[in-house]
PDB file of C-alpha atoms in Angstrom:
ATOM      1  CA  MET A   8     -79.941 101.652 -46.465  1.00  0.00           C
ATOM      2  CA  GLN A   9     -76.960 103.902 -47.130  1.00  0.00           C
ATOM      3  CA  ILE A  10     -76.274 104.072 -43.368  1.00  0.00           C
ATOM      4  CA  LEU A  11     -76.444 100.280 -43.191  1.00  0.00           C
ATOM      5  CA  TYR A  12     -74.003 100.045 -46.084  1.00  0.00           C
ATOM      6  CA  THR A  13     -71.554 102.372 -44.306  1.00  0.00           C
ATOM      7  CA  VAL A  14     -71.706 100.321 -41.099  1.00  0.00           C
ATOM      8  CA  VAL A  15     -71.215  97.052 -42.997  1.00  0.00           C
ATOM      9  CA  PHE A  16     -68.338  98.510 -44.998  1.00  0.00           C
ATOM     10  CA  CYS A  17     -66.534  99.760 -41.871  1.00  0.00           C
ATOM     11  CA  PHE A  18     -66.973  96.377 -40.210  1.00  0.00           C
ATOM     12  CA  PHE A  19     -65.760  94.692 -43.393  1.00  0.00           C
ATOM     13  CA  THR A  20     -62.574  96.791 -43.696  1.00  0.00           C
ATOM     14  CA  THR A  21     -61.779  96.162 -40.022  1.00  0.00           C
ATOM     15  CA  LEU A  22     -62.057  92.422 -40.576  1.00  0.00           C
ATOM     16  CA  ILE A  23     -59.796  92.550 -43.624  1.00  0.00           C
ATOM     17  CA  SER A  24     -57.046  94.378 -41.778  1.00  0.00           C
ATOM     18  CA  SER A  25     -57.239  92.066 -38.754  1.00  0.00           C
ATOM     19  CA  GLN A  26     -57.005  88.637 -40.405  1.00  0.00           C
ATOM     20  CA  LYS A  27     -55.174  86.911 -43.199  1.00  0.00           C
ATOM     21  CA  ILE A  28     -57.342  85.090 -45.689  1.00  0.00           C
ATOM     22  CA  SER A  29     -56.893  83.354 -49.021  1.00  0.00           C
ATOM     23  CA  GLY A  30     -58.964  81.005 -51.084  1.00  0.00           C
ATOM     24  CA  ARG A  31     -60.164  79.525 -54.321  1.00  0.00           C
ATOM     25  CA  VAL A  32     -63.735  79.551 -55.628  1.00  0.00           C
ATOM     26  CA  THR A  33     -65.081  77.391 -58.440  1.00  0.00           C
ATOM     27  CA  TYR A  34     -68.024  78.891 -60.328  1.00  0.00           C
ATOM     28  CA  VAL A  35     -70.302  77.093 -62.750  1.00  0.00           C
ATOM     29  CA  VAL A  36     -71.360  79.460 -65.527  1.00  0.00           C
ATOM     30  CA  SER A  37     -74.607  78.534 -67.278  1.00  0.00           C
ATOM     31  CA  THR A  38     -76.904  80.125 -69.815  1.00  0.00           C
ATOM     32  CA  GLU A  39     -80.588  79.590 -70.430  1.00  0.00           C
ATOM     33  CA  PRO A  40     -80.562  78.132 -73.974  1.00  0.00           C
ATOM     34  CA  PHE A  41     -82.268  79.888 -76.864  1.00  0.00           C
ATOM     35  CA  SER A  42     -85.149  78.132 -78.607  1.00  0.00           C
ATOM     36  CA  ASP A  43     -84.780  77.285 -82.298  1.00  0.00           C
ATOM     37  CA  LYS A  44     -87.402  79.938 -83.047  1.00  0.00           C
ATOM     38  CA  LYS A  45     -85.412  82.583 -81.180  1.00  0.00           C
ATOM     39  CA  ILE A  46     -82.171  81.576 -82.889  1.00  0.00           C
ATOM     40  CA  ASP A  47     -83.832  81.862 -86.307  1.00  0.00           C
ATOM     41  CA  SER A  48     -85.126  85.299 -85.355  1.00  0.00           C
ATOM     42  CA  LEU A  49     -81.707  86.482 -84.171  1.00  0.00           C
ATOM     43  CA  THR A  50     -79.875  85.305 -87.268  1.00  0.00           C
ATOM     44  CA  LYS A  51     -82.490  86.764 -89.641  1.00  0.00           C
ATOM     45  CA  SER A  52     -82.262  90.140 -87.920  1.00  0.00           C
ATOM     46  CA  SER A  53     -78.468  90.013 -87.910  1.00  0.00           C
ATOM     47  CA  LYS A  54     -76.493  92.605 -89.854  1.00  0.00           C
ATOM     48  CA  PHE A  55     -74.568  89.719 -91.402  1.00  0.00           C
ATOM     49  CA  LYS A  56     -76.159  88.890 -94.753  1.00  0.00           C
ATOM     50  CA  ASN A  57     -73.645  86.190 -95.628  1.00  0.00           C
ATOM     51  CA  LEU A  58     -75.388  82.766 -95.467  1.00  0.00           C
ATOM     52  CA  LYS A  59     -72.238  81.016 -94.239  1.00  0.00           C
ATOM     53  CA  MET A  60     -71.900  83.547 -91.430  1.00  0.00           C
ATOM     54  CA  ASN A  61     -75.563  83.096 -90.437  1.00  0.00           C
ATOM     55  CA  SER A  62     -75.108  79.319 -90.411  1.00  0.00           C
ATOM     56  CA  TRP A  63     -72.021  79.734 -88.209  1.00  0.00           C
ATOM     57  CA  MET A  64     -73.977  81.997 -85.841  1.00  0.00           C
ATOM     58  CA  LYS A  65     -76.728  79.380 -85.486  1.00  0.00           C
ATOM     59  CA  ARG A  66     -74.196  76.726 -84.498  1.00  0.00           C
ATOM     60  CA  VAL A  67     -72.609  79.079 -81.964  1.00  0.00           C
ATOM     61  CA  LEU A  68     -75.950  80.082 -80.373  1.00  0.00           C
ATOM     62  CA  LYS A  69     -76.908  76.420 -79.945  1.00  0.00           C
ATOM     63  CA  ASN A  70     -73.605  75.534 -78.284  1.00  0.00           C
ATOM     64  CA  THR A  71     -74.120  76.420 -74.599  1.00  0.00           C
ATOM     65  CA  PRO A  72     -72.674  73.708 -72.308  1.00  0.00           C
ATOM     66  CA  ASP A  73     -71.859  74.836 -68.775  1.00  0.00           C
ATOM     67  CA  VAL A  74     -68.273  75.859 -68.032  1.00  0.00           C
ATOM     68  CA  ASN A  75     -66.162  76.164 -64.884  1.00  0.00           C
ATOM     69  CA  ALA A  76     -64.372  79.346 -63.896  1.00  0.00           C
ATOM     70  CA  PHE A  77     -62.053  80.046 -60.983  1.00  0.00           C
ATOM     71  CA  LEU A  78     -61.338  82.930 -58.620  1.00  0.00           C
ATOM     72  CA  GLU A  79     -58.168  82.851 -56.531  1.00  0.00           C
ATOM     73  CA  PHE A  80     -57.566  85.524 -53.906  1.00  0.00           C
ATOM     74  CA  ASN A  81     -55.821  86.728 -50.776  1.00  0.00           C
ATOM     75  CA  ASN A  82     -56.475  89.835 -48.688  1.00  0.00           C
ATOM     76  CA  GLN A  83     -55.299  92.269 -51.348  1.00  0.00           C
ATOM     77  CA  GLU A  84     -55.322  90.541 -54.759  1.00  0.00           C
ATOM     78  CA  SER A  85     -57.535  88.342 -56.885  1.00  0.00           C
ATOM     79  CA  ILE A  86     -57.338  86.670 -60.263  1.00  0.00           C
ATOM     80  CA  TYR A  87     -60.210  85.149 -62.246  1.00  0.00           C
ATOM     81  CA  TYR A  88     -60.006  82.849 -65.276  1.00  0.00           C
ATOM     82  CA  VAL A  89     -62.074  80.295 -67.187  1.00  0.00           C
ATOM     83  CA  GLU A  90     -61.274  76.613 -67.446  1.00  0.00           C
ATOM     84  CA  ASP A  91     -59.486  75.721 -70.676  1.00  0.00           C
ATOM     85  CA  LYS A  92     -61.549  72.786 -71.885  1.00  0.00           C
ATOM     86  CA  MET A  93     -61.146  70.997 -75.225  1.00  0.00           C
ATOM     87  CA  GLN A  94     -63.238  68.519 -77.175  1.00  0.00           C
ATOM     88  CA  ASN A  95     -62.311  64.846 -77.042  1.00  0.00           C
ATOM     89  CA  ASP A  96     -60.596  65.129 -80.418  1.00  0.00           C
ATOM     90  CA  GLY A  97     -58.397  67.935 -79.072  1.00  0.00           C
ATOM     91  CA  LYS A  98     -60.049  70.654 -81.143  1.00  0.00           C
ATOM     92  CA  SER A  99     -61.373  73.750 -79.431  1.00  0.00           C
ATOM     93  CA  ILE A 100     -64.995  74.760 -79.996  1.00  0.00           C
ATOM     94  CA  VAL A 101     -66.794  78.083 -79.812  1.00  0.00           C
ATOM     95  CA  ASN A 102     -68.912  77.895 -76.683  1.00  0.00           C
ATOM     96  CA  THR A 103     -71.047  80.989 -76.082  1.00  0.00           C
ATOM     97  CA  ASN A 104     -71.167  80.133 -72.403  1.00  0.00           C
ATOM     98  CA  ARG A 105     -67.389  80.197 -72.219  1.00  0.00           C
ATOM     99  CA  LEU A 106     -67.374  83.580 -73.956  1.00  0.00           C
ATOM    100  CA  TYR A 107     -69.897  84.976 -71.459  1.00  0.00           C
ATOM    101  CA  ALA A 108     -67.799  83.562 -68.605  1.00  0.00           C
ATOM    102  CA  GLY A 109     -64.741  85.491 -69.820  1.00  0.00           C
ATOM    103  CA  GLY A 110     -63.235  83.351 -72.562  1.00  0.00           C
ATOM    104  CA  ASP A 111     -59.449  83.485 -72.633  1.00  0.00           C
ATOM    105  CA  ASN A 112     -59.369  86.738 -70.659  1.00  0.00           C
ATOM    106  CA  THR A 113     -57.783  86.897 -67.217  1.00  0.00           C
ATOM    107  CA  TYR A 114     -59.229  89.381 -64.702  1.00  0.00           C
ATOM    108  CA  TYR A 115     -56.967  90.911 -62.046  1.00  0.00           C
ATOM    109  CA  LYS A 116     -57.745  93.151 -59.069  1.00  0.00           C
ATOM    110  CA  ASN A 117     -55.391  94.695 -56.510  1.00  0.00           C
ATOM    111  CA  ASN A 118     -56.842  96.634 -53.590  1.00  0.00           C
ATOM    112  CA  ASN A 119     -53.485  98.169 -52.622  1.00  0.00           C
ATOM    113  CA  THR A 120     -52.629  99.646 -56.020  1.00  0.00           C
ATOM    114  CA  LYS A 121     -56.309 100.157 -57.054  1.00  0.00           C
ATOM    115  CA  GLU A 122     -55.615  98.223 -60.270  1.00  0.00           C
ATOM    116  CA  PHE A 123     -58.558  96.415 -61.839  1.00  0.00           C
ATOM    117  CA  TYR A 124     -58.143  95.206 -65.418  1.00  0.00           C
ATOM    118  CA  HIS A 125     -58.353  92.193 -67.683  1.00  0.00           C
ATOM    119  CA  GLU A 126     -55.734  90.738 -69.958  1.00  0.00           C
ATOM    120  CA  SER A 127     -57.110  90.306 -73.457  1.00  0.00           C
ATOM    121  CA  ASP A 128     -55.959  89.761 -77.006  1.00  0.00           C
ATOM    122  CA  VAL A 129     -57.777  92.525 -78.888  1.00  0.00           C
ATOM    123  CA  PHE A 130     -57.666  91.184 -82.432  1.00  0.00           C
ATOM    124  CA  GLY A 131     -54.018  90.219 -82.403  1.00  0.00           C
ATOM    125  CA  GLU A 132     -52.797  92.955 -80.043  1.00  0.00           C
ATOM    126  CA  PRO A 133     -52.311  91.923 -76.369  1.00  0.00           C
ATOM    127  CA  SER A 134     -53.837  94.516 -74.046  1.00  0.00           C
ATOM    128  CA  LEU A 135     -54.517  95.171 -70.378  1.00  0.00           C
ATOM    129  CA  ILE A 136     -57.958  96.783 -70.342  1.00  0.00           C
ATOM    130  CA  ASP A 137     -58.987  98.852 -67.317  1.00  0.00           C
ATOM    131  CA  LEU A 138     -62.310  97.988 -65.675  1.00  0.00           C
ATOM    132  CA  PRO A 139     -64.618 100.571 -64.061  1.00  0.00           C
ATOM    133  CA  LYS A 140     -65.553 100.370 -60.394  1.00  0.00           C
ATOM    134  CA  LYS A 141     -69.058  99.016 -59.890  1.00  0.00           C
ATOM    135  CA  LYS A 142     -71.868 100.978 -58.255  1.00  0.00           C
ATOM    136  CA  TRP A 143     -74.067  98.818 -56.057  1.00  0.00           C
ATOM    137  CA  LYS A 144     -77.332  99.042 -54.165  1.00  0.00           C
ATOM    138  CA  ILE A 145     -77.320  96.589 -51.265  1.00  0.00           C
ATOM    139  CA  THR A 146     -80.694  95.121 -50.252  1.00  0.00           C
ATOM    140  CA  GLN A 147     -81.897  93.277 -47.155  1.00  0.00           C
ATOM    141  CA  GLU A 148     -82.800  90.174 -49.181  1.00  0.00           C
ATOM    142  CA  SER A 149     -80.695  87.167 -48.211  1.00  0.00           C
ATOM    143  CA  LYS A 150     -80.171  83.484 -48.938  1.00  0.00           C
ATOM    144  CA  VAL A 151     -77.632  80.764 -48.144  1.00  0.00           C
ATOM    145  CA  ILE A 152     -75.081  79.673 -50.769  1.00  0.00           C
ATOM    146  CA  GLY A 153     -72.587  76.940 -49.944  1.00  0.00           C
ATOM    147  CA  GLY A 154     -73.279  77.339 -46.246  1.00  0.00           C
ATOM    148  CA  TYR A 155     -72.676  81.114 -46.258  1.00  0.00           C
ATOM    149  CA  VAL A 156     -75.338  83.751 -45.650  1.00  0.00           C
ATOM    150  CA  CYS A 157     -75.408  86.022 -48.698  1.00  0.00           C
ATOM    151  CA  TYR A 158     -77.060  89.380 -49.363  1.00  0.00           C
ATOM    152  CA  LYS A 159     -78.429  90.606 -52.653  1.00  0.00           C
ATOM    153  CA  ALA A 160     -76.888  93.670 -54.322  1.00  0.00           C
ATOM    154  CA  ILE A 161     -78.116  95.359 -57.503  1.00  0.00           C
ATOM    155  CA  ASP A 162     -75.570  96.392 -60.133  1.00  0.00           C
ATOM    156  CA  LEU A 163     -76.601  99.961 -60.984  1.00  0.00           C
ATOM    157  CA  SER A 164     -74.500 100.045 -64.162  1.00  0.00           C
ATOM    158  CA  TYR A 165     -77.112  97.940 -65.988  1.00  0.00           C
ATOM    159  CA  LYS A 166     -80.444  99.211 -67.293  1.00  0.00           C
ATOM    160  CA  ASN A 167     -83.616  98.279 -65.433  1.00  0.00           C
ATOM    161  CA  ASN A 168     -81.533  96.924 -62.517  1.00  0.00           C
ATOM    162  CA  SER A 169     -81.305  93.608 -64.363  1.00  0.00           C
ATOM    163  CA  THR A 170     -78.074  92.302 -62.823  1.00  0.00           C
ATOM    164  CA  PHE A 171     -77.764  91.021 -59.273  1.00  0.00           C
ATOM    165  CA  ALA A 172     -74.926  89.799 -57.090  1.00  0.00           C
ATOM    166  CA  TRP A 173     -75.108  87.673 -53.952  1.00  0.00           C
ATOM    167  CA  PHE A 174     -72.191  88.329 -51.592  1.00  0.00           C
ATOM    168  CA  THR A 175     -71.236  87.066 -48.153  1.00  0.00           C
ATOM    169  CA  PRO A 176     -69.726  89.291 -45.436  1.00  0.00           C
ATOM    170  CA  GLN A 177     -68.604  86.032 -43.782  1.00  0.00           C
ATOM    171  CA  ILE A 178     -65.711  86.013 -46.286  1.00  0.00           C
ATOM    172  CA  PRO A 179     -64.532  89.650 -46.011  1.00  0.00           C
ATOM    173  CA  VAL A 180     -62.821  90.251 -49.356  1.00  0.00           C
ATOM    174  CA  SER A 181     -64.086  92.610 -52.079  1.00  0.00           C
ATOM    175  CA  PHE A 182     -63.694  90.193 -54.993  1.00  0.00           C
ATOM    176  CA  GLY A 183     -65.911  88.270 -57.372  1.00  0.00           C
ATOM    177  CA  PRO A 184     -66.105  86.652 -60.810  1.00  0.00           C
ATOM    178  CA  LYS A 185     -65.092  88.463 -63.968  1.00  0.00           C
ATOM    179  CA  ALA A 186     -65.666  92.261 -63.661  1.00  0.00           C
ATOM    180  CA  TRP A 187     -67.913  92.123 -60.572  1.00  0.00           C
ATOM    181  CA  ALA A 188     -66.300  93.250 -57.331  1.00  0.00           C
ATOM    182  CA  ASP A 189     -66.227  96.045 -54.726  1.00  0.00           C
ATOM    183  CA  LEU A 190     -68.852  94.667 -52.353  1.00  0.00           C
ATOM    184  CA  PRO A 191     -68.290  94.160 -48.600  1.00  0.00           C
ATOM    185  CA  GLY A 192     -67.835  90.426 -48.995  1.00  0.00           C
ATOM    186  CA  LEU A 193     -66.991  87.723 -51.517  1.00  0.00           C
ATOM    187  CA  ILE A 194     -69.462  87.414 -54.424  1.00  0.00           C
ATOM    188  CA  LEU A 195     -70.788  83.855 -54.679  1.00  0.00           C
ATOM    189  CA  GLU A 196     -73.427  84.333 -57.372  1.00  0.00           C
ATOM    190  CA  ILE A 197     -74.173  86.646 -60.296  1.00  0.00           C
ATOM    191  CA  GLN A 198     -77.501  86.739 -62.147  1.00  0.00           C
ATOM    192  CA  LEU A 199     -77.342  88.506 -65.505  1.00  0.00           C
ATOM    193  CA  LYS A 200     -80.556  88.030 -67.496  1.00  0.00           C
ATOM    194  CA  ARG A 201     -80.017  84.588 -69.104  1.00  0.00           C
ATOM    195  CA  ILE A 202     -76.588  83.991 -67.543  1.00  0.00           C
ATOM    196  CA  LYS A 203     -75.659  82.789 -64.054  1.00  0.00           C
ATOM    197  CA  PHE A 204     -72.351  82.476 -62.209  1.00  0.00           C
ATOM    198  CA  ILE A 205     -72.826  80.199 -59.180  1.00  0.00           C
ATOM    199  CA  ALA A 206     -70.122  79.199 -56.672  1.00  0.00           C
ATOM    200  CA  THR A 207     -70.102  75.406 -56.320  1.00  0.00           C
ATOM    201  CA  LYS A 208     -66.861  74.966 -54.364  1.00  0.00           C
ATOM    202  CA  ILE A 209     -65.229  77.329 -51.848  1.00  0.00           C
ATOM    203  CA  VAL A 210     -61.836  76.497 -50.347  1.00  0.00           C
ATOM    204  CA  LEU A 211     -60.507  78.925 -47.723  1.00  0.00           C
ATOM    205  CA  ASN A 212     -56.910  79.111 -46.513  1.00  0.00           C
ATOM    206  CA  PRO A 213     -55.731  75.983 -48.375  1.00  0.00           C
ATOM    207  CA  LYS A 214     -52.585  74.160 -47.255  1.00  0.00           C
ATOM    208  CA  ASN A 215     -50.938  74.980 -50.575  1.00  0.00           C
ATOM    209  CA  LYS A 216     -50.365  78.720 -50.597  1.00  0.00           C
ATOM    210  CA  ILE A 217     -52.330  80.727 -53.154  1.00  0.00           C
ATOM    211  CA  THR A 218     -49.908  82.402 -55.560  1.00  0.00           C
ATOM    212  CA  ILE A 219     -51.348  85.119 -57.793  1.00  0.00           C
ATOM    213  CA  ASN A 220     -49.385  85.948 -60.924  1.00  0.00           C
ATOM    214  CA  LYS A 221     -50.241  89.464 -62.017  1.00  0.00           C
ATOM    215  CA  PRO A 222     -51.009  89.664 -65.787  1.00  0.00           C
ATOM    216  CA  THR A 223     -48.474  91.906 -67.513  1.00  0.00           C
ATOM    217  CA  LYS A 224     -48.744  90.953 -71.186  1.00  0.00           C
ATOM    218  CA  GLY A 225     -49.798  93.856 -73.394  1.00  0.00           C
ATOM    219  CA  LYS A 226     -50.280  97.589 -73.366  1.00  0.00           C
ATOM    220  CA  ARG A 227     -52.484  99.175 -70.698  1.00  0.00           C
ATOM    221  CA  VAL A 228     -55.558 100.788 -72.297  1.00  0.00           C
ATOM    222  CA  THR A 229     -58.796 102.310 -71.036  1.00  0.00           C
ATOM    223  CA  GLU A 230     -62.146 100.643 -71.509  1.00  0.00           C
ATOM    224  CA  GLU A 231     -63.144 103.366 -73.995  1.00  0.00           C
ATOM    225  CA  GLU A 232     -60.062 102.735 -76.142  1.00  0.00           C
ATOM    226  CA  ALA A 233     -60.853  99.021 -76.236  1.00  0.00           C
ATOM    227  CA  LYS A 234     -64.473  99.705 -77.243  1.00  0.00           C
ATOM    228  CA  LYS A 235     -63.282 101.838 -80.160  1.00  0.00           C
ATOM    229  CA  ARG A 236     -61.088  98.995 -81.390  1.00  0.00           C
ATOM    230  CA  TYR A 237     -63.962  96.514 -81.191  1.00  0.00           C
ATOM    231  CA  SER A 238     -66.302  98.917 -83.007  1.00  0.00           C
ATOM    232  CA  SER A 239     -63.768  99.511 -85.763  1.00  0.00           C
ATOM    233  CA  PHE A 240     -63.229  95.770 -86.187  1.00  0.00           C
ATOM    234  CA  TRP A 241     -66.945  94.933 -86.532  1.00  0.00           C
ATOM    235  CA  LYS A 242     -67.503  97.761 -88.988  1.00  0.00           C
ATOM    236  CA  SER A 243     -64.752  96.370 -91.197  1.00  0.00           C
ATOM    237  CA  ILE A 244     -66.325  92.874 -90.987  1.00  0.00           C
ATOM    238  CA  GLN A 245     -69.771  94.156 -92.000  1.00  0.00           C
ATOM    239  CA  LYS A 246     -68.325  95.817 -95.122  1.00  0.00           C
ATOM    240  CA  GLN A 247     -66.959  92.515 -96.421  1.00  0.00           C
TER     241      GLN A 247
END
């Protein structure tokens, strides 16, 4: 399988260098909803003992409408973001599905400069958080998505090989939704336990040129630094 991967990768890089390509993918992000029994169990086992907080958590866990997310790319760059959707009354709501999809974060990848990070507001401080390169195991399993033949790859960074990607070498760019990338073809589907990212619309080489605006707002930090900030924040919340 490793030999096959090497052959595919060489073919893939040759294709990239020999043709110009750009496009826009629309993903629908959905989550298998929790049952009322499961929600009760999660809130009772929560570290939050405040009744108002538990009530808020129940409302959040029940709110899982599907959301749209978009990936725009050319040969060397990609940018991924989630649709900014509001309620009819103009008020934003906490949608767990939208959070899983990426929330207000913007994900940027540049193959030339090797940059791969997401723009995020870490509790009031804008940051550009570096993302690690994925390690994949490509399988021979295949299926068709949106008219493209896709192959299954296992994300080795997750325990029990629980996360899968479906990518197509027919679109030879190493991009995908959110933090998933670095496969020899565009990722059209991600399966992550209860969550799915599925490409529902693929537009290649549109008449209107794809313009990618590189996120620059905030200080560049490593993933470890960001995790420390999050940990510190939640510890302070639990003490209240």
